[in-house]
N, CA, C and O of each residue as an XYZ file, in Angstrom:
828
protein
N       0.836     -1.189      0.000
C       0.000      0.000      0.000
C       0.877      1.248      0.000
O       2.033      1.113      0.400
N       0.370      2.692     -0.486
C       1.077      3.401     -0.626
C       1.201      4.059      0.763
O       0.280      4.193      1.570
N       2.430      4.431      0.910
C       2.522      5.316      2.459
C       1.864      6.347      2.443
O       1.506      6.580      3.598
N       1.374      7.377      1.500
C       1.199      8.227      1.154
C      -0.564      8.381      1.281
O      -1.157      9.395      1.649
N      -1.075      7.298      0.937
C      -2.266      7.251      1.549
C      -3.068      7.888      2.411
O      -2.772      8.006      3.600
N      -4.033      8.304      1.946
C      -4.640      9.226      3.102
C      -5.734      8.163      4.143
O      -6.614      7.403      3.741
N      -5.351      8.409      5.418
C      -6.325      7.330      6.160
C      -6.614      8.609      7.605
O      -5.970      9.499      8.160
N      -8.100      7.930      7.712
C      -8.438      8.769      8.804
C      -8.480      8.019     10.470
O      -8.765      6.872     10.817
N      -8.112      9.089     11.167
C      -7.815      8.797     12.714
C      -9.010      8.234     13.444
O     -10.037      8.861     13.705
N      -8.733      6.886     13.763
C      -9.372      6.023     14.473
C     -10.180      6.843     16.053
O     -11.217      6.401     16.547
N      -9.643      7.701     16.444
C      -9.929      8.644     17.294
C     -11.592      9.023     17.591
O     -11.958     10.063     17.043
N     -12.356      8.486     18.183
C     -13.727      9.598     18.173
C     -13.652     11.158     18.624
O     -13.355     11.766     19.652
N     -14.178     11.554     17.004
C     -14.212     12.973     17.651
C     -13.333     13.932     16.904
O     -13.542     15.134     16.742
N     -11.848     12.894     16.275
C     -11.368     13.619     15.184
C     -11.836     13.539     14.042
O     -12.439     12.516     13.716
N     -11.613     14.985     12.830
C     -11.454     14.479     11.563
C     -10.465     14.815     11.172
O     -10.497     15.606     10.229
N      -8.834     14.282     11.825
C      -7.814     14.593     10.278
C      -7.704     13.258      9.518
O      -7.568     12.144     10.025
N      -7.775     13.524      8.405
C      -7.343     12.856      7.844
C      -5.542     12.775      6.911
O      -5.156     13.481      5.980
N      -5.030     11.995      7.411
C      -3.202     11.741      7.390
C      -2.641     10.872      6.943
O      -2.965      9.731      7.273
N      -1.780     11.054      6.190
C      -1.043     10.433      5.035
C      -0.942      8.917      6.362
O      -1.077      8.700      7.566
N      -0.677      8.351      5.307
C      -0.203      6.757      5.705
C       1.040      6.633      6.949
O       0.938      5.991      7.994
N       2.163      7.409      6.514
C       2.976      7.084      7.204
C       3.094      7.419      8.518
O       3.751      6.757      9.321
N       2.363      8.625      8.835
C       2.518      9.631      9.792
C       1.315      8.930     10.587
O       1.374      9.297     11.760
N       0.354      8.142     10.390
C      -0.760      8.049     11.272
C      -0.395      7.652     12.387
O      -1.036      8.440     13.083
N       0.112      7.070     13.037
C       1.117      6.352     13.956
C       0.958      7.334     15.216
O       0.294      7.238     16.248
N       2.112      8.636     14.564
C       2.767      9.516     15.384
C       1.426     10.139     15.698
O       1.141     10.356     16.876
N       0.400     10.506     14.518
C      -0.774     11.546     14.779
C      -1.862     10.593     16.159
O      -2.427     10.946     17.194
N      -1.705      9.307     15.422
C      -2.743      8.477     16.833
C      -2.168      8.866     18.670
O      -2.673      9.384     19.666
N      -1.248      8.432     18.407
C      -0.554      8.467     19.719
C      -0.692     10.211     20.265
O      -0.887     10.516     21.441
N      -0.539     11.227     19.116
C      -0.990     12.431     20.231
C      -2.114     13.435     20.190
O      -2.235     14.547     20.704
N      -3.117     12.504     19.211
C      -4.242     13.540     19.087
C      -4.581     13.541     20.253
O      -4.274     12.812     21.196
N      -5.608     14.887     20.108
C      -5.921     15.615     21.621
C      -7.316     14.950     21.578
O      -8.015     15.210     22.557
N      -8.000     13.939     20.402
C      -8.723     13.136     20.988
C      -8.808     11.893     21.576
O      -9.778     11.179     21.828
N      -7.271     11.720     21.806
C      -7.059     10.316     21.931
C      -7.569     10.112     23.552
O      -7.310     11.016     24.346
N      -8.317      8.870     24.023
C      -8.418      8.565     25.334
C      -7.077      8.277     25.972
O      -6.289      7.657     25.258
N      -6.600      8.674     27.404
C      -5.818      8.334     27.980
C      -6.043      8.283     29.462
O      -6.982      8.949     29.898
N      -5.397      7.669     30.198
C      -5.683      7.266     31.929
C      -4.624      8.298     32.803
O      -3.488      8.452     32.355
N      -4.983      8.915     33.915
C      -4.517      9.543     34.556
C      -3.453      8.431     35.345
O      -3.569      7.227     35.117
N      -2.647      8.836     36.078
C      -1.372      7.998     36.423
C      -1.277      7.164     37.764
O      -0.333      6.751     38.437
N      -3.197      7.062     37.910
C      -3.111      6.108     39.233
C      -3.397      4.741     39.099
O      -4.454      4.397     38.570
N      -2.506      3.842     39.552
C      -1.917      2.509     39.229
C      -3.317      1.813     39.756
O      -3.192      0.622     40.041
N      -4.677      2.402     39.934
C      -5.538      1.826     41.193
C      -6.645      2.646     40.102
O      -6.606      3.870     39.978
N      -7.847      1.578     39.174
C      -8.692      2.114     38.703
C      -8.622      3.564     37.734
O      -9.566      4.354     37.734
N      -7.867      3.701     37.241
C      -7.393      5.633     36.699
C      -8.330      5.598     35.929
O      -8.645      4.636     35.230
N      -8.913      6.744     35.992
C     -10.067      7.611     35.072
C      -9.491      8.174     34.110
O      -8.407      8.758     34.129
N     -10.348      7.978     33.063
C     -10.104      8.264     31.317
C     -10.646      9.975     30.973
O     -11.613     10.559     31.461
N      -9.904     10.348     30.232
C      -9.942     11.672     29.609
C      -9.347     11.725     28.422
O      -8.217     11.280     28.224
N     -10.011     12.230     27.619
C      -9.336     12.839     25.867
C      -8.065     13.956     26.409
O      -8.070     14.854     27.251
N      -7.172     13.500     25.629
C      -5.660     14.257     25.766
C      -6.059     15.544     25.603
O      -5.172     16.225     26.116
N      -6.934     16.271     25.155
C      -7.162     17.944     24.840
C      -7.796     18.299     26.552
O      -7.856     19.442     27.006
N      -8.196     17.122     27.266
C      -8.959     17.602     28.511
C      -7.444     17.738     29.355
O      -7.333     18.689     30.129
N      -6.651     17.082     29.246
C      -5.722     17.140     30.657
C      -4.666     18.110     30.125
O      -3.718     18.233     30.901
N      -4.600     18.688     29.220
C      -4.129     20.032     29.097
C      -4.989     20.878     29.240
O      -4.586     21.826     28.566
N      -6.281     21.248     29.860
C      -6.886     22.068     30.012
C      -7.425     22.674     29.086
O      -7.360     23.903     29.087
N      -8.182     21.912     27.925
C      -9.248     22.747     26.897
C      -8.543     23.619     26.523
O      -9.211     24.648     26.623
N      -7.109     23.958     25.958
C      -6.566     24.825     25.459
C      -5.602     25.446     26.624
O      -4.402     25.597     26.396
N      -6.144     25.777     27.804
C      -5.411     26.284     28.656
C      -3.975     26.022     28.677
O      -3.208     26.859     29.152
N      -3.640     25.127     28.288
C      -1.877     25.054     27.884
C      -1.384     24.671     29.297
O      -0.228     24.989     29.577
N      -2.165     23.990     30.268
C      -1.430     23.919     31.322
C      -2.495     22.103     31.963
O      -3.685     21.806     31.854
N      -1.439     21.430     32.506
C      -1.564     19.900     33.248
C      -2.443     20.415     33.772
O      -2.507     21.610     34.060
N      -3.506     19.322     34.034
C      -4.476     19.081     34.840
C      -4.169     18.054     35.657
O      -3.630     17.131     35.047
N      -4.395     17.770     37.467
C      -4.592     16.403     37.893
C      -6.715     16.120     37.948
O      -7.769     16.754     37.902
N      -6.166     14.719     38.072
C      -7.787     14.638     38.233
C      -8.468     14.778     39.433
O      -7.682     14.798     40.380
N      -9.820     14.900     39.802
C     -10.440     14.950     40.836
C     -10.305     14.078     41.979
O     -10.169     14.254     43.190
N     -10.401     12.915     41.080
C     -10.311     11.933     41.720
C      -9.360     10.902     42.604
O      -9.579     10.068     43.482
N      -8.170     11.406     41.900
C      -6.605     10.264     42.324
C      -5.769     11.706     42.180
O      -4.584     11.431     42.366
N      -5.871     12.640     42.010
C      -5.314     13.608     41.818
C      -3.595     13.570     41.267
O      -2.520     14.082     41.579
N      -4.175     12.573     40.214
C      -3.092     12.478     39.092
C      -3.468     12.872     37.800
O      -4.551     13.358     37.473
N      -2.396     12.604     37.010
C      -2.780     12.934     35.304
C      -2.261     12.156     34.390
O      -1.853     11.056     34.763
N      -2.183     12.410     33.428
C      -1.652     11.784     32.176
C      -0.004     11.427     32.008
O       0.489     10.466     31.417
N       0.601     12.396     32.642
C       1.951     12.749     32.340
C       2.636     11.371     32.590
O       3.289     10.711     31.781
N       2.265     11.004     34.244
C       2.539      9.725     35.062
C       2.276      8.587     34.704
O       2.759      7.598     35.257
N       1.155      8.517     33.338
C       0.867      7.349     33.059
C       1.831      7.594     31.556
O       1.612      6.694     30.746
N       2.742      8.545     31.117
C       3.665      8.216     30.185
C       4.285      8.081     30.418
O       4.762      7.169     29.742
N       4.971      8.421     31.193
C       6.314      7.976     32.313
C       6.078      6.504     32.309
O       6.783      5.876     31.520
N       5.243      5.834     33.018
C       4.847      4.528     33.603
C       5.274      3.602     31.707
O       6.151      2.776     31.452
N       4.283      4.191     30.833
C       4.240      3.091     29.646
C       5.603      3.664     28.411
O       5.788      3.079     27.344
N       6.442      4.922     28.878
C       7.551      4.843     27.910
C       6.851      5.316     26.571
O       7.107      4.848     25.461
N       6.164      6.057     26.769
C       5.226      7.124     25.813
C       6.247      7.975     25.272
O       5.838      9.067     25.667
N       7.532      8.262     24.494
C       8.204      8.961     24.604
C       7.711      9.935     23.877
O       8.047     11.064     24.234
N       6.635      9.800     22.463
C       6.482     10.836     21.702
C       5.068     11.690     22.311
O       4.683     12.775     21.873
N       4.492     10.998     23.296
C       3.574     11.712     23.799
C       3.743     12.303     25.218
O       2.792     12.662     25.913
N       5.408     12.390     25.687
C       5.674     12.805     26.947
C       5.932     14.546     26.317
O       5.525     15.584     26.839
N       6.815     14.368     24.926
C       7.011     15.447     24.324
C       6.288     16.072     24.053
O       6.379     17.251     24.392
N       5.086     15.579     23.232
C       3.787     16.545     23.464
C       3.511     17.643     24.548
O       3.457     18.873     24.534
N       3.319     16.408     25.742
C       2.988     17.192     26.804
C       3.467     18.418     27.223
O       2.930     19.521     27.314
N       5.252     17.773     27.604
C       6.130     19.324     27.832
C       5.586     20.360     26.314
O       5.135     21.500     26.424
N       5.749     19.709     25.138
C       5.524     21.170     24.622
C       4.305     21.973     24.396
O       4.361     23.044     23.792
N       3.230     21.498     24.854
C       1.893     21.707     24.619
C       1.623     22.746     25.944
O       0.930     23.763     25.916
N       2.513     22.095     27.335
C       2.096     23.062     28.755
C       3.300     24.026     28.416
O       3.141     24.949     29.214
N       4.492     24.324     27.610
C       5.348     25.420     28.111
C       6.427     24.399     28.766
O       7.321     24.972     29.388
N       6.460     23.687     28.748
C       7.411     22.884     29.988
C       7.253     23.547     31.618
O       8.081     23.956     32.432
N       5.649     23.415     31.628
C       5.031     24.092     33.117
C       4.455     22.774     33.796
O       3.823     22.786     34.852
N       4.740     21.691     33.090
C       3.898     20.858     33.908
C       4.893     19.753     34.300
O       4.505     18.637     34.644
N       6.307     20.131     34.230
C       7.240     19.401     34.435
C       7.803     19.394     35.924
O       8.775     18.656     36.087
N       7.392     20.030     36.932
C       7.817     20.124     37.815
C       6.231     19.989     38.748
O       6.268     20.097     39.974
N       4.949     19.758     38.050
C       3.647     19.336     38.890
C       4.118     17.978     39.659
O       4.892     17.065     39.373
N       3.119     18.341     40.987
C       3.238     16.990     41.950
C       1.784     16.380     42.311
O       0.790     17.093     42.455
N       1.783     15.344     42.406
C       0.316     14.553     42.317
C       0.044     14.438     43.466
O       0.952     14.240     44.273
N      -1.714     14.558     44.013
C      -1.886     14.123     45.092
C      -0.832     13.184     46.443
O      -0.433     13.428     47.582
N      -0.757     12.238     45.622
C       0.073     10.987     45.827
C       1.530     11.812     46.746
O       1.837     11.450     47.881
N       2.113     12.686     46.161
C       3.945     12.806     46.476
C       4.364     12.854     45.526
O       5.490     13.347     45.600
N       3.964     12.483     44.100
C       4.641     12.244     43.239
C       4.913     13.006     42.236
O       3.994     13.769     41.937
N       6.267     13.102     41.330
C       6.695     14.251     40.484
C       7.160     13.615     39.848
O       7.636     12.531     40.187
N       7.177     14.300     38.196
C       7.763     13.585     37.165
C       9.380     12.990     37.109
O       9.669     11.913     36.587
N      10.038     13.606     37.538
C      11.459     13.240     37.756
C      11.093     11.848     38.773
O      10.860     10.683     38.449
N      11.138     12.339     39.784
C      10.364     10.785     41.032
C      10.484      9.998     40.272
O      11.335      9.123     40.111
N       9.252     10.390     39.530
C       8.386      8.894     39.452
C       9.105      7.952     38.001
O       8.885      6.798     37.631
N       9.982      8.978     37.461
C      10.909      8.429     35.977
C      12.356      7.690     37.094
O      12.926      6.639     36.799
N      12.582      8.252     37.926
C      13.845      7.308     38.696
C      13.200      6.330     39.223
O      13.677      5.332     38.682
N      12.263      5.949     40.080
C      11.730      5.164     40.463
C      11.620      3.873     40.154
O      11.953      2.876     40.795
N      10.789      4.064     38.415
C      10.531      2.657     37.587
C      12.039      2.591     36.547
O      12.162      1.916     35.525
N      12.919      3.360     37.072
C      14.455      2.955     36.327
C      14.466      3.291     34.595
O      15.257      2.706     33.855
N      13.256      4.534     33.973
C      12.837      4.653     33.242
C      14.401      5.826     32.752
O      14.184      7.019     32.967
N      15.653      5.523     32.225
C      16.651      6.281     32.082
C      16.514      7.300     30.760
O      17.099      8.379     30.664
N      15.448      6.618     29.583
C      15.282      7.465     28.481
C      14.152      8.602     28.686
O      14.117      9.549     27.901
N      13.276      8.504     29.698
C      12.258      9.396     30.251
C      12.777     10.352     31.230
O      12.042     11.258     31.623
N      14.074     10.225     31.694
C      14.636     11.138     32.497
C      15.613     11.717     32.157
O      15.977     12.772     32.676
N      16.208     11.136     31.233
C      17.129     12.389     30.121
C      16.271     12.923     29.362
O      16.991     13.607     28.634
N      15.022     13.118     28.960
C      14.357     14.131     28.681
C      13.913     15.433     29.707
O      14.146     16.640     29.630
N      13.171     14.614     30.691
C      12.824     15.703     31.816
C      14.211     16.035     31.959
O      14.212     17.252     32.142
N      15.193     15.689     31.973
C      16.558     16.549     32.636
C      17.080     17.991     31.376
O      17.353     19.173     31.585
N      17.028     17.093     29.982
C      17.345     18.191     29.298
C      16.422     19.145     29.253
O      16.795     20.280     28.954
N      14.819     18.854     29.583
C      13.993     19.823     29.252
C      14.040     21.080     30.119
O      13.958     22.199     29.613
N      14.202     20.834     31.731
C      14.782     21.335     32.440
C      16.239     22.560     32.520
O      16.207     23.680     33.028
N      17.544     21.810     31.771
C      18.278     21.946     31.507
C      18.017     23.562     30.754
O      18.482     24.651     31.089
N      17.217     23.253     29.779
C      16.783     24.485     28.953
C      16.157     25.511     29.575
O      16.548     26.677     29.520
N      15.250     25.153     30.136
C      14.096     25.872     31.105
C      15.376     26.618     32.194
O      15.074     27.755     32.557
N      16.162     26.311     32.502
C      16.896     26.925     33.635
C      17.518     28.243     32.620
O      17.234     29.402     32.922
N      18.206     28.000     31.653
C      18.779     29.139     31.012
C      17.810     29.825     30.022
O      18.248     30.780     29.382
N      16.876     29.533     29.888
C      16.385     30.142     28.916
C      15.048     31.092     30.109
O      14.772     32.281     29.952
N      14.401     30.164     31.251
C      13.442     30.792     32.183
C      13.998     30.690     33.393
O      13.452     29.891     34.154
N      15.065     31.357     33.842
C      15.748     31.107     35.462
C      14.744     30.997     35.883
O      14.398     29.939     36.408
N      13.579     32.539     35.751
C      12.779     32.630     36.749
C      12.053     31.720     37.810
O      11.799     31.742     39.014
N      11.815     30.741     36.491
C      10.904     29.677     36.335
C      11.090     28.073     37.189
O      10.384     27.294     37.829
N      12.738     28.209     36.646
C      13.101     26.854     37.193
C      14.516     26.964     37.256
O      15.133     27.132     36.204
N      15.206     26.883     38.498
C      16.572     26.403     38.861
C      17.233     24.746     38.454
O      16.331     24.102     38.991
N      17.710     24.204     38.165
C      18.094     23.220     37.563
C      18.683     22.593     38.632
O      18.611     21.367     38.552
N      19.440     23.167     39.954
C      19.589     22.588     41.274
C      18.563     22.130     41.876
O      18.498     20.970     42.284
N      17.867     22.780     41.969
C      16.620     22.914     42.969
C      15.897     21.529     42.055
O      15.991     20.403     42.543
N      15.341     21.694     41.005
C      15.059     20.811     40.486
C      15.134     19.345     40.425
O      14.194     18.555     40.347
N      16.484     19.082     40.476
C      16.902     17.623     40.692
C      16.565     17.222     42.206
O      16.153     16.168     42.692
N      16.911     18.518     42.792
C      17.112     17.476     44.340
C      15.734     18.172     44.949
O      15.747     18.202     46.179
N      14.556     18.735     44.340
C      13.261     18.454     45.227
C      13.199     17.768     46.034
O      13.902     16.770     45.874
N      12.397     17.828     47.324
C      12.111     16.690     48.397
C      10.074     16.634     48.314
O       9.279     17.349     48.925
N       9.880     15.845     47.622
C       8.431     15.162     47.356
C       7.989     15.770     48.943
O       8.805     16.055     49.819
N       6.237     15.904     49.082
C       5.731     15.405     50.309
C       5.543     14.128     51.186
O       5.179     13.804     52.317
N       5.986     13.607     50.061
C       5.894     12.140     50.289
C       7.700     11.765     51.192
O       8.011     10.736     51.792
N       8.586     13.065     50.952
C      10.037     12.938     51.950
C      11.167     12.239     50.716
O      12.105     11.565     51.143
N      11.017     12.435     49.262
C      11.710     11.717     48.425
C      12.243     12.598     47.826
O      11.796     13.732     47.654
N      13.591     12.018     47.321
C      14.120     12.833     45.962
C      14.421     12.203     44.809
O      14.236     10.991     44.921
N      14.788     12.513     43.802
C      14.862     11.465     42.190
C      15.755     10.588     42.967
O      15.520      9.415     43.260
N      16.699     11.204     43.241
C      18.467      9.993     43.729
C      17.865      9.299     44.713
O      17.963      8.084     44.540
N      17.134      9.698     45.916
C      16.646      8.669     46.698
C      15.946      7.467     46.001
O      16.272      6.287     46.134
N      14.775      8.028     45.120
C      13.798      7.405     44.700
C      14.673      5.887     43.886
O      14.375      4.693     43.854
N      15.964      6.775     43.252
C      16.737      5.812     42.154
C      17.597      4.723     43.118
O      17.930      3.583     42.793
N      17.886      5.478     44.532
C      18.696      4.292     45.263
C      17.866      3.090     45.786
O      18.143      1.891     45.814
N      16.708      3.804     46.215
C      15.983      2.720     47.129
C      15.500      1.366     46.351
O      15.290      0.278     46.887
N      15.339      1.771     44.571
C      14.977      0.935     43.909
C      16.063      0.011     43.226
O      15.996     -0.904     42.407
N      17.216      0.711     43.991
C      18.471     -0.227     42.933
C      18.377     -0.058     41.657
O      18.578     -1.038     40.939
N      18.086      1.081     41.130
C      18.674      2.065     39.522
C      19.811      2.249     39.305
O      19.998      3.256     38.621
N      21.003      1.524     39.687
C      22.659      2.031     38.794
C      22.391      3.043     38.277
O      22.016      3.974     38.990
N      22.485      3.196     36.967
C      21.741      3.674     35.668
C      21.625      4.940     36.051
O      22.436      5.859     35.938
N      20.565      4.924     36.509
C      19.711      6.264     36.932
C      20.574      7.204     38.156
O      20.903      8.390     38.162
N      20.725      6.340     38.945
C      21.684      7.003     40.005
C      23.038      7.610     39.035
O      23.098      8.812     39.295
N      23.546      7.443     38.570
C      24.823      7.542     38.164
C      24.698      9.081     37.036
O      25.471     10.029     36.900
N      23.560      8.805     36.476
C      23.084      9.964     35.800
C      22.052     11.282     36.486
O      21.615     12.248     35.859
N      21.872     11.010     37.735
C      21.749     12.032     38.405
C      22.584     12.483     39.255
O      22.382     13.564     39.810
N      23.392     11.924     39.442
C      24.858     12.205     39.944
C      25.859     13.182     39.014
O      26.792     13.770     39.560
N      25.647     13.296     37.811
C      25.938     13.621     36.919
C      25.180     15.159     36.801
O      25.781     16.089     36.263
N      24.170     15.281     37.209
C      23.457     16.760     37.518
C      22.668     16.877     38.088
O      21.437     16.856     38.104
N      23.906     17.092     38.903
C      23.946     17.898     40.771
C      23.248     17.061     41.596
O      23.188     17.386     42.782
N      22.813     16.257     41.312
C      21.685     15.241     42.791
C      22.735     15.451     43.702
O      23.942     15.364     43.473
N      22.053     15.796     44.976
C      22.864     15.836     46.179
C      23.101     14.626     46.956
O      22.256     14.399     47.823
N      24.016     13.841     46.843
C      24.478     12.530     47.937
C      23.714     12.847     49.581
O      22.839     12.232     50.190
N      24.456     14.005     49.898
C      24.141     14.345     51.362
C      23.176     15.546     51.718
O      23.224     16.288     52.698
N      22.233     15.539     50.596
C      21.129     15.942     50.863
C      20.089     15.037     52.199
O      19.854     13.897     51.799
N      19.570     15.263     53.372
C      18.680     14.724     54.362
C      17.381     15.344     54.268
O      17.073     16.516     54.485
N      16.530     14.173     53.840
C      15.119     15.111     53.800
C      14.493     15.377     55.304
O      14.880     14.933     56.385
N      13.485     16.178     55.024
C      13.154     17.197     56.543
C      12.061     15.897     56.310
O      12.342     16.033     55.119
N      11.298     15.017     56.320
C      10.614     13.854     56.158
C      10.989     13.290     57.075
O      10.815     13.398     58.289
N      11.962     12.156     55.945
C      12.354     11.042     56.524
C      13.750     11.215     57.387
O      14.191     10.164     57.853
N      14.419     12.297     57.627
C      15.596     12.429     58.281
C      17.056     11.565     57.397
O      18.093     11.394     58.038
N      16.982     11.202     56.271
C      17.542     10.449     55.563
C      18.208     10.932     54.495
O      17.799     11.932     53.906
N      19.063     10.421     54.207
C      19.582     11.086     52.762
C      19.777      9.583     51.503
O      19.128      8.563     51.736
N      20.438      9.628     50.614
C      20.552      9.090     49.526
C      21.422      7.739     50.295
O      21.119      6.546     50.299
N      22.430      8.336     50.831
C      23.463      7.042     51.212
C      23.129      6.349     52.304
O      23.545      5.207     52.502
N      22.206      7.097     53.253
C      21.445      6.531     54.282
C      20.697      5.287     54.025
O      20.777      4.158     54.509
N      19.764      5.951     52.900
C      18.812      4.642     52.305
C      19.892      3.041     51.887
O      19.706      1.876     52.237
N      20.968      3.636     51.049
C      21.436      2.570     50.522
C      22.287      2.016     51.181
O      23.023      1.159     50.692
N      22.346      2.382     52.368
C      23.205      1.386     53.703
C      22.486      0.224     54.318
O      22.852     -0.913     54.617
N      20.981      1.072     54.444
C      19.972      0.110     55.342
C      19.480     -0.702     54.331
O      19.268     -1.869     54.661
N      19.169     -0.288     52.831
C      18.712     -1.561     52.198
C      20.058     -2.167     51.674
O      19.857     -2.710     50.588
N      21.789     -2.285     52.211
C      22.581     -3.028     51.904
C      22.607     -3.039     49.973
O      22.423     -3.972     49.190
N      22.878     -1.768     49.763
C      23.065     -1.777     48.221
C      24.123     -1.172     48.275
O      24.301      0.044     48.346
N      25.365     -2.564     48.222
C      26.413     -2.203     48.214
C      27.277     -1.727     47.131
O      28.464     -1.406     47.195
N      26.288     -1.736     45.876
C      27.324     -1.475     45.228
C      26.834      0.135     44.574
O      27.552      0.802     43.829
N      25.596      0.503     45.003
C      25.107      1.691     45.092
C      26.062      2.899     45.745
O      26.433      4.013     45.377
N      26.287      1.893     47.136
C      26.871      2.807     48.192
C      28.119      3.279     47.804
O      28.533      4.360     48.223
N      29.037      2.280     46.719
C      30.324      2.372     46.299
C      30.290      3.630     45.637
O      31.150      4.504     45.743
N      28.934      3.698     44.735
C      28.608      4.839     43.697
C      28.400      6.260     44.085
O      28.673      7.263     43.426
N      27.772      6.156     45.490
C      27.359      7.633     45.648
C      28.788      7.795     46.250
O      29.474      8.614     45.640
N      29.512      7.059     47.546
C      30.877      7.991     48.208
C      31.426      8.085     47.128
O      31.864      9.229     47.005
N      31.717      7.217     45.920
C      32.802      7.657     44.920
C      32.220      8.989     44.446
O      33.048      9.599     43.769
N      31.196      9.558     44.570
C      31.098     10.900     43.631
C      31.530     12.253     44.465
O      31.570     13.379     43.968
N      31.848     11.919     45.843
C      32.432     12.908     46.730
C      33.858     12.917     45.806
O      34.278     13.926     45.239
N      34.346     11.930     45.780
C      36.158     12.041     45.434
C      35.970     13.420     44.178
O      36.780     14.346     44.161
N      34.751     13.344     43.162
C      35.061     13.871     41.543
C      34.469     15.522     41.985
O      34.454     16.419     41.143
């Protein structure tokens, strides 16, 4: 069949109609596409144009689990519809926290998701020099959740190498102690005996 083909979006509610090749990319981010807010427990469905706010250009959580969409791309490795998101809110919804404790950085160290967090990091990255105002790129990495977490915690407790090593890489604080849990990064990875974690964070004092 020809790529070139015009086929229309399976979507209720849209009418583009899009060449063959591209339908793919257009399914995955029409703003009519159904998608689940990011609670692992029953998540309620919304068309992608609702959790950006009907135009408003800015994340919505839901009523209900007081999560959103973002968390459930994080979770399934959505990479072309995480991009959407940041560029659709401004890269304003990159630093939202969910009912739950939870924040996009978090919750990308957490499930050891390393290609979802070199995005949030570069997106960030940008956002610091281009909007200081907006977002510090320190501050950023080493947030402390309500929940008493930070990405590097989140990445030690789960045994993320990977992830740890690349937030180590920008600025995660080793001896950061959250006002929470009284704990820091190397704390965690003593008591859960992740020894080779532990090797990772003192070695980043030496550099």
């Amino acid at each position: 069949k020809c790529p070139k083909r015009l086929v229309s979006c399976k979507h209720g509610g849209c009418c583009e109609v899009i060449q063959a090749f591209a339908i793919q990319d257009h399914i995955k981010t029409c703003i009519h596409r159904p998608l689940p807010c990011g609670s692992h427990f029953n998540p309620c469905m919304r068309q992608l144009y609702e959790w950006i706010g009907n135009g408003k250009k800015e994340m919505r959580n839901c009523e209900l689990h007081g999560s959103n969409v973002m968390f459930w791309a994080i979770d399934s490795n959505e990479m072309l519809l995480m991009k959407f998101l940041l560029n659709e809110t401004h890269n304003s919804c990159i630093k939202i926290e969910s009912n739950s404790g939870d924040n996009p950085l978090c919750r990308a160290s957490r499930i050891g998701n390393k290609d979802m967090l070199l995005l949030l990091l570069s997106q960030a990255q940008y956002l610091s020099v281009t909007k200081p105002e907006l977002l510090n790129l320190f501050s950023f990495v080493n947030h402390e959740t309500s929940r008493g977490y930070t990405a590097l915690i989140e990445a030690v407790r789960h045994g993320h190498v990977g992830v740890v090593k690349l937030l180590l890489q920008n600025y995660a604080r080793v001896d950061y102690i959250t006002k929470l849990h009284r704990r820091s990064a190397l704390d965690w990875a003593i008591s859960l005996k992740h020894t080779h974690l532990m090797k990772v964070l003192l070695d980043s004092f030496k550099t």
